[in-house]
XYZ file of C-alpha atoms in Angstrom:
252
model
C 57.273 -49.354 -83.088
C 59.831 -51.376 -81.174
C 63.568 -51.860 -81.458
C 62.873 -55.605 -81.175
C 60.321 -57.085 -83.560
C 59.066 -60.599 -82.916
C 57.975 -62.512 -86.014
C 56.784 -65.986 -85.124
C 59.476 -67.061 -82.675
C 62.272 -64.951 -84.141
C 63.239 -61.758 -82.304
C 64.700 -59.383 -84.870
C 66.935 -56.799 -83.227
C 67.827 -59.037 -80.295
C 71.260 -60.683 -80.084
C 73.126 -62.129 -83.043
C 71.956 -60.856 -86.445
C 69.407 -63.186 -87.941
C 70.289 -65.043 -91.115
C 67.808 -64.645 -93.959
C 68.216 -66.859 -97.043
C 66.710 -65.583 -100.293
C 64.970 -67.715 -102.919
C 65.527 -66.358 -106.400
C 64.162 -69.087 -108.679
C 62.111 -68.389 -111.771
C 59.806 -71.403 -111.542
C 58.218 -73.828 -109.091
C 60.731 -76.651 -109.618
C 63.528 -74.232 -108.773
C 61.720 -73.126 -105.603
C 61.421 -76.743 -104.462
C 65.150 -77.340 -104.963
C 65.994 -74.155 -103.061
C 63.784 -75.198 -100.155
C 65.693 -78.470 -99.816
C 68.995 -76.571 -99.702
C 67.667 -74.099 -97.125
C 66.382 -76.890 -94.890
C 69.987 -78.079 -94.539
C 71.468 -74.633 -93.940
C 71.462 -72.447 -90.824
C 68.774 -69.801 -91.150
C 66.298 -67.758 -89.128
C 64.193 -66.389 -91.959
C 63.417 -67.094 -95.613
C 62.938 -64.392 -98.259
C 61.011 -65.117 -101.450
C 62.463 -62.721 -104.021
C 59.335 -62.948 -106.104
C 60.558 -60.481 -108.702
C 62.580 -63.341 -110.264
C 59.490 -65.573 -110.630
C 57.832 -65.890 -114.037
C 54.238 -64.663 -114.418
C 54.100 -63.404 -110.823
C 51.103 -61.173 -111.519
C 48.888 -64.218 -112.159
C 47.274 -65.181 -108.815
C 47.064 -68.837 -109.778
C 50.756 -68.894 -110.636
C 52.045 -67.230 -107.473
C 49.804 -69.013 -104.978
C 51.469 -72.365 -105.665
C 54.985 -71.433 -104.485
C 53.557 -69.346 -101.638
C 51.596 -72.289 -100.266
C 54.583 -74.586 -100.771
C 56.882 -72.267 -98.838
C 54.440 -71.904 -95.977
C 53.907 -75.652 -95.736
C 57.599 -76.505 -96.093
C 58.937 -74.435 -93.251
C 58.177 -74.809 -89.572
C 56.105 -72.372 -87.602
C 59.398 -70.910 -86.375
C 60.501 -69.762 -89.857
C 59.211 -66.310 -90.886
C 58.668 -65.810 -94.602
C 59.515 -62.437 -96.125
C 57.897 -61.507 -99.437
C 59.899 -59.144 -101.635
C 59.318 -57.656 -105.048
C 62.605 -55.953 -105.797
C 62.063 -53.700 -108.810
C 64.552 -52.587 -111.409
C 64.748 -49.184 -109.744
C 66.270 -50.796 -106.660
C 68.509 -53.549 -108.058
C 65.748 -56.013 -108.764
C 64.555 -57.570 -112.018
C 60.862 -56.649 -112.217
C 59.625 -53.710 -114.277
C 56.351 -52.601 -112.701
C 54.555 -49.324 -112.131
C 53.740 -48.147 -108.649
C 49.996 -48.813 -108.826
C 50.529 -52.444 -109.877
C 53.341 -52.787 -107.337
C 51.023 -51.769 -104.510
C 48.141 -53.929 -105.766
C 50.366 -56.987 -105.955
C 51.762 -56.487 -102.459
C 48.263 -56.003 -101.030
C 47.075 -59.227 -102.637
C 49.974 -61.163 -101.162
C 49.361 -59.641 -97.733
C 45.714 -60.710 -97.949
C 46.733 -64.301 -98.701
C 47.743 -64.905 -95.079
C 50.786 -66.878 -96.253
C 53.559 -64.420 -95.405
C 54.897 -62.899 -92.196
C 56.780 -59.884 -93.529
C 56.641 -57.767 -96.660
C 59.333 -55.542 -98.111
C 58.263 -52.216 -99.610
C 60.615 -49.883 -101.437
C 60.984 -46.298 -100.214
C 61.441 -45.136 -103.813
C 57.795 -45.963 -104.516
C 56.829 -42.831 -102.567
C 55.320 -42.032 -99.208
C 51.722 -42.700 -100.294
C 52.508 -46.175 -101.615
C 54.522 -47.058 -98.532
C 51.809 -45.918 -96.158
C 49.163 -47.899 -98.096
C 51.177 -51.114 -97.859
C 52.079 -50.486 -94.195
C 48.443 -49.884 -93.200
C 47.193 -53.003 -94.985
C 50.008 -55.149 -93.598
C 49.469 -54.070 -90.027
C 45.741 -54.739 -90.284
C 46.622 -58.286 -91.416
C 49.230 -58.831 -88.724
C 52.103 -58.680 -91.217
C 55.309 -56.824 -90.402
C 56.850 -54.368 -92.873
C 60.435 -53.786 -93.917
C 60.793 -50.481 -95.762
C 63.956 -50.525 -97.845
C 66.269 -48.473 -100.038
C 68.933 -49.894 -102.351
C 71.652 -47.848 -104.079
C 73.508 -49.720 -106.807
C 75.659 -46.756 -107.820
C 77.486 -45.545 -104.722
C 77.345 -44.926 -100.965
C 75.470 -41.757 -100.048
C 76.622 -39.396 -97.295
C 76.085 -40.615 -93.752
C 73.367 -38.053 -93.108
C 71.484 -39.121 -96.231
C 71.473 -42.769 -95.129
C 70.376 -41.854 -91.620
C 67.748 -39.443 -92.981
C 66.257 -42.074 -95.249
C 66.164 -44.676 -92.438
C 64.437 -42.186 -90.141
C 61.967 -41.386 -92.902
C 61.125 -45.106 -93.109
C 60.500 -45.145 -89.379
C 58.208 -42.139 -89.692
C 56.224 -43.952 -92.382
C 55.453 -46.752 -89.951
C 58.026 -49.383 -90.879
C 58.571 -52.141 -88.362
C 62.097 -52.672 -89.696
C 64.166 -50.333 -91.858
C 66.786 -51.337 -94.437
C 69.459 -49.607 -96.520
C 71.879 -51.315 -98.934
C 74.683 -49.409 -100.651
C 77.431 -49.958 -103.207
C 80.922 -49.115 -101.971
C 83.634 -47.666 -104.217
C 86.267 -47.611 -101.509
C 87.008 -48.866 -98.004
C 85.857 -45.518 -96.591
C 82.433 -46.050 -98.195
C 82.093 -49.203 -96.093
C 83.068 -47.225 -92.985
C 80.473 -44.565 -93.866
C 77.737 -47.211 -94.021
C 78.813 -48.698 -90.693
C 78.939 -45.225 -89.145
C 75.392 -44.538 -90.298
C 74.284 -47.873 -88.877
C 75.857 -47.069 -85.516
C 74.211 -43.617 -85.549
C 70.814 -45.305 -85.906
C 71.645 -47.593 -82.983
C 72.747 -44.711 -80.792
C 70.315 -41.965 -81.743
C 67.277 -43.489 -83.508
C 66.896 -46.885 -81.898
C 63.136 -47.232 -82.313
C 63.118 -50.076 -84.875
C 65.499 -52.805 -85.940
C 67.834 -51.663 -88.716
C 69.251 -53.727 -91.564
C 72.200 -52.388 -93.505
C 74.789 -53.826 -95.840
C 77.550 -52.630 -98.098
C 77.463 -54.855 -101.144
C 80.127 -56.637 -103.150
C 83.552 -57.893 -102.084
C 84.488 -54.600 -100.415
C 81.428 -54.677 -98.202
C 81.458 -58.292 -97.044
C 82.564 -57.264 -93.533
C 79.304 -55.331 -93.140
C 77.378 -58.596 -93.465
C 79.262 -60.086 -90.533
C 79.680 -57.307 -87.922
C 76.013 -56.314 -87.565
C 75.856 -57.061 -83.840
C 78.638 -54.559 -83.199
C 77.242 -51.685 -85.264
C 73.535 -52.384 -85.074
C 72.362 -54.297 -88.156
C 69.795 -56.880 -87.131
C 69.590 -59.180 -90.199
C 72.126 -60.458 -92.688
C 71.469 -62.268 -95.945
C 73.245 -65.557 -96.687
C 72.995 -68.093 -99.462
C 72.005 -71.707 -99.856
C 72.681 -71.830 -103.581
C 72.169 -68.675 -105.640
C 72.762 -65.170 -104.253
C 70.282 -62.346 -104.604
C 72.883 -59.575 -104.245
C 76.662 -59.262 -104.643
C 78.762 -60.092 -101.581
C 76.392 -62.541 -99.906
C 78.182 -65.408 -98.133
C 77.068 -69.045 -97.875
C 74.816 -69.367 -94.822
C 76.988 -72.115 -93.293
C 80.056 -69.875 -93.436
C 78.120 -66.826 -92.331
C 76.789 -68.605 -89.229
C 80.332 -69.473 -88.137
C 81.486 -65.879 -88.490
C 78.521 -64.475 -86.608
C 78.953 -66.873 -83.699
C 82.689 -66.180 -83.535
C 82.021 -62.449 -83.016
C 79.386 -63.005 -80.335
């Protein structure tokens, strides 16, 4: 593992936080419209939030947008594949066996650069996806999303370290703040990872209006990627990519 992960020509964990724009459309026409918006927005990465897409489990259905995304973006644009399940603030209801099978099939397609796997699916599932991804040259983000509150600092740090131990290339934790001090707790946990567990890039965010600052100040506290929009948001508190780019550069 490395504190800087290079995906195509993007160095995650080096310098200004990288801007990742999610695609959350339900059909192919929507994906095409989103691609046009992203092409005119500042970005370093693209995330296909495939859990929004209709009939995703059908290989013939999902291959069409995957090929379109790969052909639409330059060789410099990493593509992140994410199935965010209902357990972790997503929209897809799926059991763990099918979740793993679907991720493995997408990895085998050769059309993605990174895959997101949820920590809540269990150590065995995470290790299975990590092993398959690494054999295929695909990087892995292991993630945890809390849509209820902000856990204690040690819980956040402990989960992020667990992800590192499971072989993640990049680790991610998103929380829901109920107060300003919740945002500070998330930032403190992020800084603790930077100071004491700096073996992989870390992505953190405090969601919603209260947590917007956490999406901007990553370079200070140690978060390597921030998610911005070019149209629809995939999570509360995301800023338009154009605006986000200005803020990030102003803090550099």
